[in-house]
mmCIF file of C-alpha atoms in Angstrom:
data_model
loop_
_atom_site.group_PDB
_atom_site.id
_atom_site.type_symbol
_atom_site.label_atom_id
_atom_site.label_comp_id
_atom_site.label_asym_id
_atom_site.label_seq_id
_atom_site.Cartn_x
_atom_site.Cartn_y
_atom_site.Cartn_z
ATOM 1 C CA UNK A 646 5.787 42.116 -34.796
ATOM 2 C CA UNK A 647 8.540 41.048 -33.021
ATOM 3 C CA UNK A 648 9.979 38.236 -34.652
ATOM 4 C CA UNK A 649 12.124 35.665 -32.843
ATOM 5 C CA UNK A 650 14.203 32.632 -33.841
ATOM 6 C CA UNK A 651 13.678 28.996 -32.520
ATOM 7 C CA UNK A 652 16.983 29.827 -29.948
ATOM 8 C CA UNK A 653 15.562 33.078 -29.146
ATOM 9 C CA UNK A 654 11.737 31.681 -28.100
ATOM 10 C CA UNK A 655 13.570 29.039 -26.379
ATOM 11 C CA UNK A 656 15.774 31.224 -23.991
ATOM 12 C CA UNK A 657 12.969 33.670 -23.810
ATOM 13 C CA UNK A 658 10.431 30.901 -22.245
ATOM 14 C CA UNK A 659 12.830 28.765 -20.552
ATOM 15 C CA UNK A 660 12.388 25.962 -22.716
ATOM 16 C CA UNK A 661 15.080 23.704 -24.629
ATOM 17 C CA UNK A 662 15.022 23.637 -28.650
ATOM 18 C CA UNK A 663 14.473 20.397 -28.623
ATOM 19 C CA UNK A 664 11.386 20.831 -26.782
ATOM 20 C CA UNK A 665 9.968 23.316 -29.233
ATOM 21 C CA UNK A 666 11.246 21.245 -32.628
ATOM 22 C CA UNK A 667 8.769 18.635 -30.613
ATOM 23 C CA UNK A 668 6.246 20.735 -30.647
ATOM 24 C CA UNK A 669 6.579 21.599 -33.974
ATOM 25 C CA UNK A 670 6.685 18.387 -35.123
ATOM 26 C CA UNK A 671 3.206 17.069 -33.885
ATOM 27 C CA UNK A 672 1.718 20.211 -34.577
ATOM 28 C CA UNK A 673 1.177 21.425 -31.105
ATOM 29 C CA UNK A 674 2.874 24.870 -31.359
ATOM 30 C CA UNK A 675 4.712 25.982 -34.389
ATOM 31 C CA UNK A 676 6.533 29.568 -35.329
ATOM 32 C CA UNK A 677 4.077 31.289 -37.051
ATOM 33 C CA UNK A 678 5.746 33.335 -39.902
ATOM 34 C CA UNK A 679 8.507 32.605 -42.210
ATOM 35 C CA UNK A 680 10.931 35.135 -43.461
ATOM 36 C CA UNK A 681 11.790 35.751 -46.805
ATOM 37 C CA UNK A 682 15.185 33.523 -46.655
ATOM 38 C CA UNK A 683 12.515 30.536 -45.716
ATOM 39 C CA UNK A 684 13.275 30.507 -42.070
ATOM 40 C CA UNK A 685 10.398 30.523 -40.251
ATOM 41 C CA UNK A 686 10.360 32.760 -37.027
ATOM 42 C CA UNK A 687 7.790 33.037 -33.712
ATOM 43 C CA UNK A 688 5.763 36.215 -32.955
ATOM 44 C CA UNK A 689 6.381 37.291 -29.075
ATOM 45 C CA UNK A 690 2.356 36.654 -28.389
ATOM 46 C CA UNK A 691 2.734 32.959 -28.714
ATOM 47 C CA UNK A 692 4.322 33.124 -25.211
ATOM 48 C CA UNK A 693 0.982 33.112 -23.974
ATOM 49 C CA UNK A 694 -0.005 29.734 -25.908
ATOM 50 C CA UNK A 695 3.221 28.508 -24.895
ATOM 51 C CA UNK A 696 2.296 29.060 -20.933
ATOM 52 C CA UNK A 697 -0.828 27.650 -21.215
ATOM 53 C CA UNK A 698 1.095 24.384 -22.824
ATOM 54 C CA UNK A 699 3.696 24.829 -20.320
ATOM 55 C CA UNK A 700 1.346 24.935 -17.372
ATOM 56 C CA UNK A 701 -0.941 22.089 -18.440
ATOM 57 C CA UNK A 702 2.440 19.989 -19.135
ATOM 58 C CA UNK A 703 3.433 20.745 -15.660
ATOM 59 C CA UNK A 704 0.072 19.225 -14.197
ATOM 60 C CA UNK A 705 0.871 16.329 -15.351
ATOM 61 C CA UNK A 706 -1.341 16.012 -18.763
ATOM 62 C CA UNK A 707 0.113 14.748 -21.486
ATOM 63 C CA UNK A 708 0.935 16.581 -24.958
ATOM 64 C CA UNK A 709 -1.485 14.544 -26.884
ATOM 65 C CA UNK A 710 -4.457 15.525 -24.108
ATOM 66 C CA UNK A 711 -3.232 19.020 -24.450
ATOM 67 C CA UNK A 712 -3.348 19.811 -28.399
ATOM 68 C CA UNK A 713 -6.861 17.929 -28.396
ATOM 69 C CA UNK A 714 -8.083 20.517 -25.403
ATOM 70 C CA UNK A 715 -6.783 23.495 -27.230
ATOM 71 C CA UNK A 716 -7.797 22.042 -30.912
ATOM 72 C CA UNK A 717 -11.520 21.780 -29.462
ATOM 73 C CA UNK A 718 -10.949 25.683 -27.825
ATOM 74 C CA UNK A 719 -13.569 24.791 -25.658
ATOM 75 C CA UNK A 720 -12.996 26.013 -22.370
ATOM 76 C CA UNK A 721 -15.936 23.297 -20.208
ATOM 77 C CA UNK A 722 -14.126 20.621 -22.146
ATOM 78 C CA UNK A 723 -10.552 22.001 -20.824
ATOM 79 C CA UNK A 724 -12.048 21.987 -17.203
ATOM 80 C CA UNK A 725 -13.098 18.734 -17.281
ATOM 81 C CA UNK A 726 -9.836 17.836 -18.135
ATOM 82 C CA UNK A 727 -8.416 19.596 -15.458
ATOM 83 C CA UNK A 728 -10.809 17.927 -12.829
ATOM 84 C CA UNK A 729 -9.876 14.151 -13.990
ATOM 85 C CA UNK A 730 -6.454 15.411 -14.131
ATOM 86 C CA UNK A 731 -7.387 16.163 -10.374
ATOM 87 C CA UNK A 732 -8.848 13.040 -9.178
ATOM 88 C CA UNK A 733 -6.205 11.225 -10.893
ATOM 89 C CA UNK A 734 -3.752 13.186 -8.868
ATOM 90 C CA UNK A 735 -5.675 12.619 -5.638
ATOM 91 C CA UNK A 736 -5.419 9.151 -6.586
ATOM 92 C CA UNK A 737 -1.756 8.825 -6.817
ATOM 93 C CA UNK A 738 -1.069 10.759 -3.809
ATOM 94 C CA UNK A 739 -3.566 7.733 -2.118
ATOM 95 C CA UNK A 740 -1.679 5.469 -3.538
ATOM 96 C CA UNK A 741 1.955 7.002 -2.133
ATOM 97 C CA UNK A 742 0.669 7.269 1.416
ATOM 98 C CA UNK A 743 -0.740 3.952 1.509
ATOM 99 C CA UNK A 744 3.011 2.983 0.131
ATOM 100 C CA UNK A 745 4.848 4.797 2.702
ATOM 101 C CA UNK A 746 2.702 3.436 5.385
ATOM 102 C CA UNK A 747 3.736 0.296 3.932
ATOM 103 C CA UNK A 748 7.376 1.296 3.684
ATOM 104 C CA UNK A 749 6.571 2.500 7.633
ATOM 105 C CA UNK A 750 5.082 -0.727 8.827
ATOM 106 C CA UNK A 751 7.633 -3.187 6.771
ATOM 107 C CA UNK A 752 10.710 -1.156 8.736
ATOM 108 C CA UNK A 753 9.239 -1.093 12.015
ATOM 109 C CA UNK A 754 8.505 -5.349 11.740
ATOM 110 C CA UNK A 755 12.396 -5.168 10.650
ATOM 111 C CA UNK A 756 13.009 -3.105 14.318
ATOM 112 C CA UNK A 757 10.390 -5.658 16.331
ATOM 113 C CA UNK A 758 12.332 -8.445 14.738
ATOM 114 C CA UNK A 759 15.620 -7.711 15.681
ATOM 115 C CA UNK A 760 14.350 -6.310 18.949
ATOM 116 C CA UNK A 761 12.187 -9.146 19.532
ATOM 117 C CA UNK A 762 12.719 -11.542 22.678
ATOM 118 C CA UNK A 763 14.189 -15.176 22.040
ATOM 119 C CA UNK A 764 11.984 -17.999 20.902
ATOM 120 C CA UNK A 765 10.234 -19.236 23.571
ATOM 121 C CA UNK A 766 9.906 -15.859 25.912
ATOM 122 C CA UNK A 767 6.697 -15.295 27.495
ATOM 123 C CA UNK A 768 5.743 -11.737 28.826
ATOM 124 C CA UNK A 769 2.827 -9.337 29.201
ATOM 125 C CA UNK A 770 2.776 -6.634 26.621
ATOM 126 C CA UNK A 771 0.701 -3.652 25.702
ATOM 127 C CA UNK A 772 -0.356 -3.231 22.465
ATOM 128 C CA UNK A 773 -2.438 -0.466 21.089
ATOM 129 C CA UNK A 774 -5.609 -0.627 18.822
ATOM 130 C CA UNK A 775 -5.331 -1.874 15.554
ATOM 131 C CA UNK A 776 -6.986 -2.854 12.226
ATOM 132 C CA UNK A 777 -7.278 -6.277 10.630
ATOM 133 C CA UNK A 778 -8.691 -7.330 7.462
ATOM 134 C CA UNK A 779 -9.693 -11.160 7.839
ATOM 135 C CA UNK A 780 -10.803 -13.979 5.419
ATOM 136 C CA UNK A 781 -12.359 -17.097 6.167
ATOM 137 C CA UNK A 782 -10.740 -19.674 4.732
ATOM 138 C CA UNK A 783 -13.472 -22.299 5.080
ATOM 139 C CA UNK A 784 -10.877 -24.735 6.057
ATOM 140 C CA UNK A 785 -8.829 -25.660 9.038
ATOM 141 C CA UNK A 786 -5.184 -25.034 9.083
ATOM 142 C CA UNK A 787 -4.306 -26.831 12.096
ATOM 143 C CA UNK A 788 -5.260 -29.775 10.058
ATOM 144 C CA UNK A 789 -2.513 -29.633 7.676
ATOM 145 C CA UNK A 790 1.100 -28.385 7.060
ATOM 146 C CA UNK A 791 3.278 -25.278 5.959
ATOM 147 C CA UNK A 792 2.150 -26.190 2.461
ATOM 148 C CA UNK A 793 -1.644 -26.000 2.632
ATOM 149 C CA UNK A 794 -0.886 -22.325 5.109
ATOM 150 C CA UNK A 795 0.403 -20.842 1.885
ATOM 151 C CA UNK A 796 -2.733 -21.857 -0.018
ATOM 152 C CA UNK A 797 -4.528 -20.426 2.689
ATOM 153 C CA UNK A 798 -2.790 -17.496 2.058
ATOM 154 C CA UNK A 799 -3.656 -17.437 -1.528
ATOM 155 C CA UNK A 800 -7.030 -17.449 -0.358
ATOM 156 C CA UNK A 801 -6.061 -14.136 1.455
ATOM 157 C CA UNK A 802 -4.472 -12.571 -1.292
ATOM 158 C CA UNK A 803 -7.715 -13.189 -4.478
ATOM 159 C CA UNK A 804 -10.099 -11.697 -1.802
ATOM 160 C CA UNK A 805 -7.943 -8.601 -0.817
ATOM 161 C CA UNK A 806 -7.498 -8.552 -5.237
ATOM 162 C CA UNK A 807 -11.566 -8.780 -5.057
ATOM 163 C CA UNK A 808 -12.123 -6.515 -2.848
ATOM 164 C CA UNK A 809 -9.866 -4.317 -4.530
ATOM 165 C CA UNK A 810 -7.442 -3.211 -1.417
ATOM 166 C CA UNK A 811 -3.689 -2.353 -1.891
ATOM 167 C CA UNK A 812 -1.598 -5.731 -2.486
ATOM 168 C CA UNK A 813 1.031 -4.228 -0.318
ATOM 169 C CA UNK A 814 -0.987 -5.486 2.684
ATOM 170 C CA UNK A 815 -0.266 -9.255 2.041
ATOM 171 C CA UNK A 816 2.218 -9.267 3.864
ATOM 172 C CA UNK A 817 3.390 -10.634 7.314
ATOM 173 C CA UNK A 818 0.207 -12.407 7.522
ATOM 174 C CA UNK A 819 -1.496 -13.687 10.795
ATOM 175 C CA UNK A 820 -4.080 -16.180 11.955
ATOM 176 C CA UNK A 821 -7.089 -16.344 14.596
ATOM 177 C CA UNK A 822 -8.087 -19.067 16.871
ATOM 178 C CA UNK A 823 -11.373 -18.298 18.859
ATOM 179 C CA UNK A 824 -11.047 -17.394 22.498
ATOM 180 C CA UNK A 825 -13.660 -20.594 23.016
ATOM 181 C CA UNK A 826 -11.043 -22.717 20.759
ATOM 182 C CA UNK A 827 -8.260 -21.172 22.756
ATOM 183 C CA UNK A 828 -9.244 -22.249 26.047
ATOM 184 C CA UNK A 829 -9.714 -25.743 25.318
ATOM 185 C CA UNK A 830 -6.803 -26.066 23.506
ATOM 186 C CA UNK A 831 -9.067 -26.860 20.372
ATOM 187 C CA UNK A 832 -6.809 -26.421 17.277
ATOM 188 C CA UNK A 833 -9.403 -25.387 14.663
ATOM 189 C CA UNK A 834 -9.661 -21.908 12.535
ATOM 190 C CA UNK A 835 -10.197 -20.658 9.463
ATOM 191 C CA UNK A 836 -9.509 -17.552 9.929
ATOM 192 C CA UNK A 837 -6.464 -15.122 8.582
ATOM 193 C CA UNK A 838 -5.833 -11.679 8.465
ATOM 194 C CA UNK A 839 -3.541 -8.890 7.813
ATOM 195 C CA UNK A 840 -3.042 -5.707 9.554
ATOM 196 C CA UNK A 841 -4.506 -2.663 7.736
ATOM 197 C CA UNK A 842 -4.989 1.012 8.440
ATOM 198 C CA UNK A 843 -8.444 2.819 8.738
ATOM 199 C CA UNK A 844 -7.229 5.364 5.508
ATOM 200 C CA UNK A 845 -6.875 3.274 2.955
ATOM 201 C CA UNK A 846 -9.200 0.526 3.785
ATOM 202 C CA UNK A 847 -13.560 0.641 3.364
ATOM 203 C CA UNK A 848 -14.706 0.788 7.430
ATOM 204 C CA UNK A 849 -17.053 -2.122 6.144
ATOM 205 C CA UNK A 850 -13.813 -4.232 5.729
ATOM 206 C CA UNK A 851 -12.589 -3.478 8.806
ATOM 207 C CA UNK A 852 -12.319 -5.714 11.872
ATOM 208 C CA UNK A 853 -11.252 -3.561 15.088
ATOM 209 C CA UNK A 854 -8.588 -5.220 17.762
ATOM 210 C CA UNK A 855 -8.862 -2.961 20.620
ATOM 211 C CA UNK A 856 -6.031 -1.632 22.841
ATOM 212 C CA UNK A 857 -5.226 -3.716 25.980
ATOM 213 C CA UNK A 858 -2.717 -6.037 27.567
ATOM 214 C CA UNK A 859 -1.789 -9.004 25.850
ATOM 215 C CA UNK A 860 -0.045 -12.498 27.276
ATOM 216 C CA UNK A 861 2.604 -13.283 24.367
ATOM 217 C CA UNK A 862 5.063 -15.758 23.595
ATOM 218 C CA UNK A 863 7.342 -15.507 20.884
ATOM 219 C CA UNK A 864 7.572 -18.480 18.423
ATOM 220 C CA UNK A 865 10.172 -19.225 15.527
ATOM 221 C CA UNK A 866 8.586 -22.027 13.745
ATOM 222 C CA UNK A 867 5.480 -22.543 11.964
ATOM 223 C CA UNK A 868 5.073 -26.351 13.715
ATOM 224 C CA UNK A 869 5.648 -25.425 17.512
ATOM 225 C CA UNK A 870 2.331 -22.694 17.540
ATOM 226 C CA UNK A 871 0.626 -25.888 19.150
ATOM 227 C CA UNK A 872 2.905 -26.563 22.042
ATOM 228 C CA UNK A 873 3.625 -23.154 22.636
ATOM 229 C CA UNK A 874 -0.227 -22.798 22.887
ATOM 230 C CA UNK A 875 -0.554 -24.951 25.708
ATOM 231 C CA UNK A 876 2.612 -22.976 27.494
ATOM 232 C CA UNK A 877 0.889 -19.477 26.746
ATOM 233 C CA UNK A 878 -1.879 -20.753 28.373
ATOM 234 C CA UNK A 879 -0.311 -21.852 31.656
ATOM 235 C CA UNK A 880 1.570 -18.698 31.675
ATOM 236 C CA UNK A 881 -1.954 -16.920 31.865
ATOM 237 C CA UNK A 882 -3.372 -19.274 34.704
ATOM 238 C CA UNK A 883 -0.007 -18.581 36.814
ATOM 239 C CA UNK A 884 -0.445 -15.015 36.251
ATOM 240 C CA UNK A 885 -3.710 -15.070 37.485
ATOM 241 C CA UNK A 886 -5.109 -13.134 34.632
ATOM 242 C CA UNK A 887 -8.023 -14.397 32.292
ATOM 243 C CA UNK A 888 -8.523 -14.182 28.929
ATOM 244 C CA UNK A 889 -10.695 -11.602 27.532
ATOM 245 C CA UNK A 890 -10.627 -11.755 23.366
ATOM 246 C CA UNK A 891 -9.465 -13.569 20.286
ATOM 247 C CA UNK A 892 -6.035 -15.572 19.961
ATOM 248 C CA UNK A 893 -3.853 -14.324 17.278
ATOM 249 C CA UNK A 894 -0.880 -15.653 16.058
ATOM 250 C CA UNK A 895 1.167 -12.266 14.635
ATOM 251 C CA UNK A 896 3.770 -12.873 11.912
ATOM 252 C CA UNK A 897 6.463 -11.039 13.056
ATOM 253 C CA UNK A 898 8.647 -11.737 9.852
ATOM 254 C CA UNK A 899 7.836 -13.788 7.171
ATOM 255 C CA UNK A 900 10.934 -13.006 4.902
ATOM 256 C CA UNK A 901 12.678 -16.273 3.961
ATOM 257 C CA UNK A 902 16.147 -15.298 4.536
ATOM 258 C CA UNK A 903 18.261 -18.259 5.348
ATOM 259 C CA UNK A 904 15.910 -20.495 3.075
ATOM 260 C CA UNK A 905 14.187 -19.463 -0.326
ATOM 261 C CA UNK A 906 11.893 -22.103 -0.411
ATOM 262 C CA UNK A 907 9.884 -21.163 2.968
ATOM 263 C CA UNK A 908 8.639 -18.392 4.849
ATOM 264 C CA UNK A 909 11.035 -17.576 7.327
ATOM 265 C CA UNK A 910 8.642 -16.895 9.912
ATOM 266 C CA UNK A 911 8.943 -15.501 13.821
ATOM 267 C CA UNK A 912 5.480 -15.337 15.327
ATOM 268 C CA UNK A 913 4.393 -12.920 18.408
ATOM 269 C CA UNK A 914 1.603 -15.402 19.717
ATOM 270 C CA UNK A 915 -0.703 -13.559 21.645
ATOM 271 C CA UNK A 916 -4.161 -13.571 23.520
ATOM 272 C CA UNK A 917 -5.867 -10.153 25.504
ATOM 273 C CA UNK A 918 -6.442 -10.629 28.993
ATOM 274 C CA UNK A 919 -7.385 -8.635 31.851
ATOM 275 C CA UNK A 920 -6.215 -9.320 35.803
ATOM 276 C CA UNK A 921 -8.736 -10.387 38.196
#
């Protein structure tokens, strides 16, 4: 038998001391002899128990999951582990792409914003296909102020918690006005949304905004989306163009920057049309 101190296992496996005295300790992996001066040395074979701790460690599952697998020394049980170890993974890596498409979409609203024409510009604009998730309210928003927008928005935020979506969506919330609503100048909706993407969101929550051109005006304030209505949709009648879809008011930026007590919010206000 080749016998080998605690320092001597360690360097061997590529482990610290420390590591091993913690094994030790909760009974995990301990030397198994002790010399005749009382210090207690490894055999060489337990490398092979070592790598299989090693490995499982560097899957992810913890030590306490790992002496119970190898207590049991039941190798369907130690599978099983393995595969929930696996969907847990698969989970995680879900959840990191879903964050860097948030990180994605948060930097390029930054870009648009700083990018973005001057309140008050009106211009045609493509804009490609995209995916909304939208609540109904139940109640009108043009009816009220600022204050009751942010309770619709709590509305917004318990059904995406419901339906169990990633809470990094609620953000830069938008809202719809009917294209019926829109031509008679008819304030009246219920209706918000946020932007989502096809991955990470159940098809059966999805509401698809096709690709097309869009007449937009660009809005920075929450209480001139009525007037600048009415503008948008003289802009469309002098462009000879007619309106095809859905009015949505887009929050550009809702980031309350030079106040903490309100959204800070610059609004793409757009409706599809199509040229005659």
């Amino acid at each position: 038998m080749q016998r080998l101190t605690i320092g001597q296992m360690a360097k061997l496996n590529h482990v610290s001391e420390q590591t091993l005295r913690l094994y030790d300790r909760i009974g995990l992996f301990s030397p198994n002899f002790r010399g005749e001066n009382g210090y207690r040395y490894y055999d060489i074979k337990q490398s092979a128990l070592l790598d299989i701790i090693q490995y499982m460690k560097s899957l992810g599952i913890s030590l306490k999951e790992i002496k119970r697998q190898l207590e049991k020394r039941d190798l369907s049980q130690i599978e099983s582990a393995l595969r929930e170890k696996q969907r847990q993974t698969e989970e995680e890596i879900r959840q990191l792409k879903c964050q860097r498409r948030a990180l994605e979409r948060t930097i390029e609203s930054f870009s648009r914003y700083r990018s973005a024409p001057p309140d008050g510009t009106l211009q045609m604009e493509y804009i490609g296909q995209r995916q909304m998730y939208v609540v109904d309210t139940g109640v009108n928003f043009y009816d009220y102020d600022a204050e009751h927008y942010e309770n619709s928005l709590r509305d917004l935020q318990d059904k995406l918690v419901k339906d169990k979506l990633p809470q990094i969506y609620f953000c830069n919330a938008g809202t719809i006005l009917s294209r019926e609503n829109f031509l008679a100048t008819r304030f009246y909706s219920t209706e918000v949304f946020v932007f989502v993407d096809r991955e990470f969101v159940p098809e059966e929550l999805i509401t698809t905004i096709p690709a097309g051109n869009y007449a937009c005006i660009y809005c920075d304030d929450f209480y001139k989306e009525k007037e600048y209505i009415s503008r948008l949709l003289n802009y469309i009648k002098e462009s000879g163009c007619e309106v095809c879809g859905d009015y949505l008011c887009e929050s550009i930026s809702d980031i309350p920057v030079t106040r903490l007590d309100a959204r800070g919010l610059y609004l793409r206000l757009q409706v599809p049309v199509r040229f005659r």
